[in-house]
JSON list of C-alpha atoms and ligand atoms in Angstrom, two decimals:
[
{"chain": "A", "resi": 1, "resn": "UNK", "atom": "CA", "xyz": [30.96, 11.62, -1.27]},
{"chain": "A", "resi": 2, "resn": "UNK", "atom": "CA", "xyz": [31.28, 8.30, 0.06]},
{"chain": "A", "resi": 3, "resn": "UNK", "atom": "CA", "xyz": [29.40, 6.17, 2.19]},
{"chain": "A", "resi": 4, "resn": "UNK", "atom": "CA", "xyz": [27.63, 9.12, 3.87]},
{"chain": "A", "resi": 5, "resn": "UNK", "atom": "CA", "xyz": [25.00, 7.71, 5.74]},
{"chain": "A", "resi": 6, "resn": "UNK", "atom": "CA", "xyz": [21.56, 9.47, 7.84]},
{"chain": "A", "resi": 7, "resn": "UNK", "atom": "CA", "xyz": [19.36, 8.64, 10.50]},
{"chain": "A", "resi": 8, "resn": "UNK", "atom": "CA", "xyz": [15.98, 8.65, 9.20]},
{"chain": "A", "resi": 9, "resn": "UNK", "atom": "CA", "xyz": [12.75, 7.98, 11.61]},
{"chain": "A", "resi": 10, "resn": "UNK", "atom": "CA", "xyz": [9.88, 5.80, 10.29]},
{"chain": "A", "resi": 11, "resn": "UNK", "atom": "CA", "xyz": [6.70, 5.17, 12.24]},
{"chain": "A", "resi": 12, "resn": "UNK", "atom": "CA", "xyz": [5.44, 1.99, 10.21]},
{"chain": "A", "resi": 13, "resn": "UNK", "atom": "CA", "xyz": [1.85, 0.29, 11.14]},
{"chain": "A", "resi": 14, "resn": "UNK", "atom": "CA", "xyz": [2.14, 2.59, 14.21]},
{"chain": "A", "resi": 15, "resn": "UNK", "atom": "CA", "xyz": [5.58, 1.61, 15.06]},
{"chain": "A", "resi": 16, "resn": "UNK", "atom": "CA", "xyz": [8.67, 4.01, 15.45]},
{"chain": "A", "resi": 17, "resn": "UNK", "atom": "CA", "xyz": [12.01, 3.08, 13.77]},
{"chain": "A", "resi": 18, "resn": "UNK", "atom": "CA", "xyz": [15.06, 4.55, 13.93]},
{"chain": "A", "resi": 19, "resn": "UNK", "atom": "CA", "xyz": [17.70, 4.02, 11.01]},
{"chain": "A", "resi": 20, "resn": "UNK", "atom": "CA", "xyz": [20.81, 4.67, 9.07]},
{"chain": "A", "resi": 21, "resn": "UNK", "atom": "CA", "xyz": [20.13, 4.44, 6.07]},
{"chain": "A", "resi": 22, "resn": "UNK", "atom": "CA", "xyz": [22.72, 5.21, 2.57]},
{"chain": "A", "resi": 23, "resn": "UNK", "atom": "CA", "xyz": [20.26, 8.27, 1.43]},
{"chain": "A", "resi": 24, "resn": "UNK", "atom": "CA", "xyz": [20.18, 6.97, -2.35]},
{"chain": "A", "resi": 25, "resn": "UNK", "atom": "CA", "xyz": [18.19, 3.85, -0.77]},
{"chain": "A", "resi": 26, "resn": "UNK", "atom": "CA", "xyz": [14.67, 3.85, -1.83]},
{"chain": "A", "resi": 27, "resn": "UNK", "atom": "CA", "xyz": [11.60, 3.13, 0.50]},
{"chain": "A", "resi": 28, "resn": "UNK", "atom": "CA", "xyz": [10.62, 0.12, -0.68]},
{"chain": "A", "resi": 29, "resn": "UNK", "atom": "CA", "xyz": [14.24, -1.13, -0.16]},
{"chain": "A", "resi": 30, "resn": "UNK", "atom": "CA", "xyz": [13.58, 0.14, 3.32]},
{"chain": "A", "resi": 31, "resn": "UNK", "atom": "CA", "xyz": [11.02, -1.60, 4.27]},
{"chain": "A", "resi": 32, "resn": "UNK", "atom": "CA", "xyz": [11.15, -5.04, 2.57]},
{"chain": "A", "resi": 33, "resn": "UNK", "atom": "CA", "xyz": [14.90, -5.65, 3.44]},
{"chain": "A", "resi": 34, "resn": "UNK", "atom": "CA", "xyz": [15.24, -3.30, 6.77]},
{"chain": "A", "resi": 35, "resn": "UNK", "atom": "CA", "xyz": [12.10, -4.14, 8.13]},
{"chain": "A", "resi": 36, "resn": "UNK", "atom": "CA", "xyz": [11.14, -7.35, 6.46]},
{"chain": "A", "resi": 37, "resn": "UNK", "atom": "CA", "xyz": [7.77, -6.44, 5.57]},
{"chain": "A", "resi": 38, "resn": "UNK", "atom": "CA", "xyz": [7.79, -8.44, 2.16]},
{"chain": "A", "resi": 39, "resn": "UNK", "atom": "CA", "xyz": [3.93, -7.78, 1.69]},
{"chain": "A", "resi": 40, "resn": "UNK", "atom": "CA", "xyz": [4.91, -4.34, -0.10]},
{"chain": "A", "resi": 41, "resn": "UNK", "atom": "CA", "xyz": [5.97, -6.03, -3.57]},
{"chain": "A", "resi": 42, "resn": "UNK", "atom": "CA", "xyz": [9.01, -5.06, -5.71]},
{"chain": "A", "resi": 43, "resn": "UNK", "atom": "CA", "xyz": [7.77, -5.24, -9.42]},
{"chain": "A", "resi": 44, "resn": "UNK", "atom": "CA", "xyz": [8.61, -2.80, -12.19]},
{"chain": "A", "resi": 45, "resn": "UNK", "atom": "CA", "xyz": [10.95, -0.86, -9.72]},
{"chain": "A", "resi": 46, "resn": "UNK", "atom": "CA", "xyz": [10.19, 2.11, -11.84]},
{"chain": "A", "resi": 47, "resn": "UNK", "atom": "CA", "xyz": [6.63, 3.69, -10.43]},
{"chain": "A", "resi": 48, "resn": "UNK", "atom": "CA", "xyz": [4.97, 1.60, -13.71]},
{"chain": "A", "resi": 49, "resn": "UNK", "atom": "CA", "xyz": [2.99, -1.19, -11.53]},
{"chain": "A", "resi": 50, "resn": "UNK", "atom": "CA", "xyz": [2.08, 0.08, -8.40]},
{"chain": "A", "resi": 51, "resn": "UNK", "atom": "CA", "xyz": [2.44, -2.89, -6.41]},
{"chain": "A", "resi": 52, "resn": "UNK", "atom": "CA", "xyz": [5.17, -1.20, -3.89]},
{"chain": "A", "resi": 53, "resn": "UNK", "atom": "CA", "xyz": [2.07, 1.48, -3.45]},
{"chain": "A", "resi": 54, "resn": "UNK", "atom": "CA", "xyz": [1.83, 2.11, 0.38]},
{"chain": "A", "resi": 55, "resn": "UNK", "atom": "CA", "xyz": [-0.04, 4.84, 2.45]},
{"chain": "A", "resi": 56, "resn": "UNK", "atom": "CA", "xyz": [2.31, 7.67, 3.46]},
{"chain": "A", "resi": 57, "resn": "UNK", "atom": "CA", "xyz": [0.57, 10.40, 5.51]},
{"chain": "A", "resi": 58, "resn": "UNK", "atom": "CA", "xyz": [-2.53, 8.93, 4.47]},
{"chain": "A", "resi": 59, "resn": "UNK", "atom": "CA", "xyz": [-2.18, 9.37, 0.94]},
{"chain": "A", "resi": 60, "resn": "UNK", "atom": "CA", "xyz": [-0.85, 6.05, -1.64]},
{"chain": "A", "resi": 61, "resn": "UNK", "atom": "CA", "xyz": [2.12, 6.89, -2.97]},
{"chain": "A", "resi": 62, "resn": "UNK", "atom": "CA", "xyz": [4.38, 4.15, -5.07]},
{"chain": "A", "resi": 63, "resn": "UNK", "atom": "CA", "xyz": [7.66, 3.07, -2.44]},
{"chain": "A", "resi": 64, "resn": "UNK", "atom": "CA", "xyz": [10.01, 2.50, -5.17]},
{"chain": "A", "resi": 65, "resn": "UNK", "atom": "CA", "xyz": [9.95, 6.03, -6.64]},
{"chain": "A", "resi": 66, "resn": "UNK", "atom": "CA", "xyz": [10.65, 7.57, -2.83]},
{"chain": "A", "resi": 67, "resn": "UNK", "atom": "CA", "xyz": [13.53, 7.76, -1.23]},
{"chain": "A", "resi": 68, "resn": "UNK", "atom": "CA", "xyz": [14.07, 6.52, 2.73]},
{"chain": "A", "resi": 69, "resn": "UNK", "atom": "CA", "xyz": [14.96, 10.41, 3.72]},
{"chain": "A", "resi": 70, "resn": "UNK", "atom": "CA", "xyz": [11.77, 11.37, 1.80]},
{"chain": "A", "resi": 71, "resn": "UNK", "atom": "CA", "xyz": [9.65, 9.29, 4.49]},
{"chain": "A", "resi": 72, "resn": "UNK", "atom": "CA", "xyz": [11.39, 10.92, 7.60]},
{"chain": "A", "resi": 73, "resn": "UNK", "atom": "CA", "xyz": [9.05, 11.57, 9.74]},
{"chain": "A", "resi": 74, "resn": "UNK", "atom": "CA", "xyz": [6.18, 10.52, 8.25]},
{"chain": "A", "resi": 75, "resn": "UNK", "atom": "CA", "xyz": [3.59, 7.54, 9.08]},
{"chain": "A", "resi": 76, "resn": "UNK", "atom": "CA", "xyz": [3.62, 4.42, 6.42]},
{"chain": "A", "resi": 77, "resn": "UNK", "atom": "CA", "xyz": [1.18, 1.65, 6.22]},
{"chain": "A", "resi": 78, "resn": "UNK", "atom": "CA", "xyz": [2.09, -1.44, 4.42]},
{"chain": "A", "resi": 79, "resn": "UNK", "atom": "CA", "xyz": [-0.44, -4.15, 4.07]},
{"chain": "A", "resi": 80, "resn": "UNK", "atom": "CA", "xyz": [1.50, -6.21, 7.04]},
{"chain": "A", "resi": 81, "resn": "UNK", "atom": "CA", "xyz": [-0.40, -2.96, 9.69]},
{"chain": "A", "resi": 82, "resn": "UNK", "atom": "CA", "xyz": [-4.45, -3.56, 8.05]},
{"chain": "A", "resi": 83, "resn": "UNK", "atom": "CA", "xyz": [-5.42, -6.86, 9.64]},
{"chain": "A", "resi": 84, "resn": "UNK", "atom": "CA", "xyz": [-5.76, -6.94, 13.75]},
{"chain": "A", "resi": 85, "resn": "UNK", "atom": "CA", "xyz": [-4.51, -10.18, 14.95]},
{"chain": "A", "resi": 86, "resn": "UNK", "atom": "CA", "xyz": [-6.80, -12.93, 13.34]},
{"chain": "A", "resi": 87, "resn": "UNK", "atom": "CA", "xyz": [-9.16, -10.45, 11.76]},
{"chain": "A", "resi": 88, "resn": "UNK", "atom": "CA", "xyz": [-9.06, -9.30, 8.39]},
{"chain": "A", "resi": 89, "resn": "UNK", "atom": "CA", "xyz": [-9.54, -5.75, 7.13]},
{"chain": "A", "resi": 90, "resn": "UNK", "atom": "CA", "xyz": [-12.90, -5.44, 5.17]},
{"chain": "A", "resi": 91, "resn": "UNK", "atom": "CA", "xyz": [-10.96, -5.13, 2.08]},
{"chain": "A", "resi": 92, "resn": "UNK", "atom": "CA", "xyz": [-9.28, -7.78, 2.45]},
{"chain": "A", "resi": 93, "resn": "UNK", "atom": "CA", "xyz": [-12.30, -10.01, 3.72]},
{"chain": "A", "resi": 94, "resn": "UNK", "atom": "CA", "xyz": [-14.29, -8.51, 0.23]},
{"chain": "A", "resi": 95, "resn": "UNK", "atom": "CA", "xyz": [-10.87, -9.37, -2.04]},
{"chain": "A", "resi": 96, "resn": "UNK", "atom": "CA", "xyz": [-11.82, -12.68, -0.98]},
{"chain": "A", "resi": 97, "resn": "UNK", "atom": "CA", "xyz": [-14.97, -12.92, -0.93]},
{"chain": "A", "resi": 98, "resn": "UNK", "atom": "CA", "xyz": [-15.39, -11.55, -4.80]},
{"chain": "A", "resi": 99, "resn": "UNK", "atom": "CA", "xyz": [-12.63, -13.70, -6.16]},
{"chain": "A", "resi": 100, "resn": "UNK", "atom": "CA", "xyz": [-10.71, -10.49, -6.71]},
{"chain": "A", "resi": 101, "resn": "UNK", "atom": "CA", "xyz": [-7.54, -12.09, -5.94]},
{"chain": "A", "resi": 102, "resn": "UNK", "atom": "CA", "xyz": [-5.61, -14.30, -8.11]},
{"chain": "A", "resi": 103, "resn": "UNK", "atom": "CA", "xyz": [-1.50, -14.62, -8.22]},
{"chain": "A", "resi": 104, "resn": "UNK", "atom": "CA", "xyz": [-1.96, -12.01, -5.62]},
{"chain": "A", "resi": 105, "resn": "UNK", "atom": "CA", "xyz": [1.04, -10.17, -6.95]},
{"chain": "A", "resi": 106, "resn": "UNK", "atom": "CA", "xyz": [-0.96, -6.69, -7.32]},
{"chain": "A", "resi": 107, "resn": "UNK", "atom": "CA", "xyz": [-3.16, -7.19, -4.09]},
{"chain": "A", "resi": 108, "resn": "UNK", "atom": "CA", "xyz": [-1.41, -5.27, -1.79]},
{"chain": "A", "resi": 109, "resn": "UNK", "atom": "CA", "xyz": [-0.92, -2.33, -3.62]},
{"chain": "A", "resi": 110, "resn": "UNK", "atom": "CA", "xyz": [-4.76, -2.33, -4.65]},
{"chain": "A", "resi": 111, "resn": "UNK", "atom": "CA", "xyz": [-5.53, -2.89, -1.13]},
{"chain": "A", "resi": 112, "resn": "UNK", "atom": "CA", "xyz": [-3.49, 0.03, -0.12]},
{"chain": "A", "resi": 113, "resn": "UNK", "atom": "CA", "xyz": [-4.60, 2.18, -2.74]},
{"chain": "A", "resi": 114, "resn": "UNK", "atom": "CA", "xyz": [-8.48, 1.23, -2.02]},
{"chain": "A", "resi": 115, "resn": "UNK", "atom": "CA", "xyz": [-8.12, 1.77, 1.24]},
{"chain": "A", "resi": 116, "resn": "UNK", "atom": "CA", "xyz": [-6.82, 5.73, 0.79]},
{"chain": "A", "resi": 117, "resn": "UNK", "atom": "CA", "xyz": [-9.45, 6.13, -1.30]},
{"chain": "A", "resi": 118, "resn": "UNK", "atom": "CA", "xyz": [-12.40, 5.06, 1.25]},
{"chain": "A", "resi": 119, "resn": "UNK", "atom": "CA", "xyz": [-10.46, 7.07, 3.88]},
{"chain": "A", "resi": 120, "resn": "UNK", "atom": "CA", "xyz": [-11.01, 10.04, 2.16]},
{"chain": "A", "resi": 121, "resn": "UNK", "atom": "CA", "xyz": [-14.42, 9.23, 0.28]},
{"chain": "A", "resi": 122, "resn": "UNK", "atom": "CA", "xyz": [-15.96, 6.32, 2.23]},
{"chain": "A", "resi": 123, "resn": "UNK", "atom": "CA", "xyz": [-18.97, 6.27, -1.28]},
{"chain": "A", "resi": 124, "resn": "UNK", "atom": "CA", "xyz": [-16.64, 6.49, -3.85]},
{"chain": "A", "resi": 125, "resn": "UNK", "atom": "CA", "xyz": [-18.41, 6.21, -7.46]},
{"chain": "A", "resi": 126, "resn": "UNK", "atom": "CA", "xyz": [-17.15, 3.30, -9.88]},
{"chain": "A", "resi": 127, "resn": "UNK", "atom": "CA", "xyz": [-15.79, 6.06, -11.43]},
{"chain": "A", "resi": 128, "resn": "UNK", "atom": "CA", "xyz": [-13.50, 7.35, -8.52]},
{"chain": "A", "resi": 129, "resn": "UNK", "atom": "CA", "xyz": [-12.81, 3.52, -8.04]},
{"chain": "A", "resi": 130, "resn": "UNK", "atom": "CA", "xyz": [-11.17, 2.98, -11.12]},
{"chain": "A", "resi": 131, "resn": "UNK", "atom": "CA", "xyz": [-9.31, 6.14, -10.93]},
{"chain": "A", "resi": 132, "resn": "UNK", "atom": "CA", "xyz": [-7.92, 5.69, -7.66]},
{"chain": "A", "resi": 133, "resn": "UNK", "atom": "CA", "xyz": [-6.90, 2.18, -8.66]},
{"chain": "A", "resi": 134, "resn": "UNK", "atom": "CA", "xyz": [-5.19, 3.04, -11.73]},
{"chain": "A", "resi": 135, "resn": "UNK", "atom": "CA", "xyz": [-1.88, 3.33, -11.12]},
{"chain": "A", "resi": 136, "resn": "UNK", "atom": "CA", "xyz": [-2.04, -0.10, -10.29]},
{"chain": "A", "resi": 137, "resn": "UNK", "atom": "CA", "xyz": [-1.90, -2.97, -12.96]},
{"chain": "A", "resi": 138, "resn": "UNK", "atom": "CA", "xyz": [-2.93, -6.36, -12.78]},
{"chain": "A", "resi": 139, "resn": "UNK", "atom": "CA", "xyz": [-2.53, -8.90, -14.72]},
{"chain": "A", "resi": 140, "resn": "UNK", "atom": "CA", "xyz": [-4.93, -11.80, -14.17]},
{"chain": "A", "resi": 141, "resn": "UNK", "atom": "CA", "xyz": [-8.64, -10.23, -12.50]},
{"chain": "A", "resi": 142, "resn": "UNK", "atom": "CA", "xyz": [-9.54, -7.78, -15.38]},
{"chain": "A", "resi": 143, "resn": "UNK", "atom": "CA", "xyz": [-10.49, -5.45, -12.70]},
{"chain": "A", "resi": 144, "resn": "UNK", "atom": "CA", "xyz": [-14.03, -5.64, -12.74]},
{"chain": "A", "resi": 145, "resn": "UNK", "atom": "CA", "xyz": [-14.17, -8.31, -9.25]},
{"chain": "A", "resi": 146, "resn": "UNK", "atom": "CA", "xyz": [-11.21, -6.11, -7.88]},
{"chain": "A", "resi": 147, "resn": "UNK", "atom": "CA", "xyz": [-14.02, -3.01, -8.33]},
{"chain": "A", "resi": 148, "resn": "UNK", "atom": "CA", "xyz": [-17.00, -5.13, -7.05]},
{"chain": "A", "resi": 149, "resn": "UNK", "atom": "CA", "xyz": [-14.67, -6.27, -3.56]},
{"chain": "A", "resi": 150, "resn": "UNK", "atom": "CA", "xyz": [-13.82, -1.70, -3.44]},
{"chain": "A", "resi": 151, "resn": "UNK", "atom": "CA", "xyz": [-17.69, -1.62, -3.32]},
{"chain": "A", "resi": 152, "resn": "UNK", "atom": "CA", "xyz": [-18.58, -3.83, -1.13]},
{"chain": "A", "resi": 153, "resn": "UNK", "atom": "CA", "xyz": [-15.37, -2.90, 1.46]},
{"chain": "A", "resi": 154, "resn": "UNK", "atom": "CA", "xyz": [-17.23, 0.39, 0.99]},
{"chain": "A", "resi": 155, "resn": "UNK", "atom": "CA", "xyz": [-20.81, -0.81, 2.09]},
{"chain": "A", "resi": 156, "resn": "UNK", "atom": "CA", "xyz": [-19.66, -3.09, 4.90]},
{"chain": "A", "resi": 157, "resn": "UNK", "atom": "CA", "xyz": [-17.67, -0.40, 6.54]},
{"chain": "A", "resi": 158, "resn": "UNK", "atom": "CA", "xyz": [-20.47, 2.20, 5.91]},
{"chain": "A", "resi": 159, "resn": "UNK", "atom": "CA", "xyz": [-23.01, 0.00, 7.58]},
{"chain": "A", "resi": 160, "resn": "UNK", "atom": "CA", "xyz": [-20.83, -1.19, 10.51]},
{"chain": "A", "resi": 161, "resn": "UNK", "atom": "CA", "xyz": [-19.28, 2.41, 11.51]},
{"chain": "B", "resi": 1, "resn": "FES", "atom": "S1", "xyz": [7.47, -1.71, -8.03]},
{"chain": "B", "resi": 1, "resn": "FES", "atom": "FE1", "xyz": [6.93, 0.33, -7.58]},
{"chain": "B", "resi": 1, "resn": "FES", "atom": "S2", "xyz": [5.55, 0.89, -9.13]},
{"chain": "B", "resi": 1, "resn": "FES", "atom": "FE2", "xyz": [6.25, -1.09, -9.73]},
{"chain": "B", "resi": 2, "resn": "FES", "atom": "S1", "xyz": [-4.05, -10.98, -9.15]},
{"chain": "B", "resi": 2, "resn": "FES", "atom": "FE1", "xyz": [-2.28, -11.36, -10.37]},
{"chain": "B", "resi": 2, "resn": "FES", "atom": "S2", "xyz": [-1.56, -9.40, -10.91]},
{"chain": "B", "resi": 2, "resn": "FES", "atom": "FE2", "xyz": [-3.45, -9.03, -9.93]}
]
């Protein structure tokens, strides 16, 4: 009872932390407040939105319905770890590029979540697209330019590896 509190290890973006952490905190708390990487978004809070979603052990998982201690361990990426320096992950260039972006809220999280996806299937269909991308919601794109910018993240990283 109390204020127990544990020593967690995170390797974020490549990066080891060590912290103490209350064990009822969530991930997402973790990172936006502990490690100030505000590009992993706090919406619904409840695993509804998906725009907390980050890579854990390559796979995109939704921060705010994990605990810290749940993460021990384990390798994150938050959207803060895909650019190098100046230069822009191919998803991000093609979010651009096809207009796929517009409050930006959700972009992020469907960066994140794309990017699982074309680490394990580097030609997904539209199909596996829009499946991989739907547990997270946006509000202002309709989808169908966030789909085209997948694609062509897909092609450009196809052609250049
Ligand atoms: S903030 Fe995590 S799913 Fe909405
Ligand atoms: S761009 Fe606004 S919620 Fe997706």
């Amino acid at each position: 009872m109390g204020n127990r509190q544990v020593l967690i290890e995170l390797h974020v973006n490549q990066l080891p932390y060590r912290l103490t952490v209350d064990p009822s905190t969530t991930l997402l708390e973790v990172l936006r407040r502990d490690l100030g990487l505000k590009g992993t978004k706090r919406g619904c809070d409840q695993g509804h939105c998906g725009a907390c979603t980050v890579i854990l052990n390559g796979r995109a998982v939704k921060a705010c319905t994990l605990l810290a201690v749940q993460a021990d361990g384990k390798s994150i990426t938050t959207i803060e770890g895909l650019s190098s320096g100046d230069q822009l992950h191919p998803l991000q260039e093609a979010f651009v590029e096809e207009g796929a972006i517009q409050c930006g809220f959700c972009t992020p999280g469907m960066i994140l979540s794309a990017k699982a996806l074309l680490d394990e299937a580097p030609e997904p269909s539209e199909q596996e697209i829009r499946e991989a991308l739907s547990g997270n919601l946006c509000r202002c794109t309709g989808y169908v330019k966030i789909v085209k910018a997948v694609q062509k993240a897909a092609l450009v990283t196809r052609v250049s590896s």
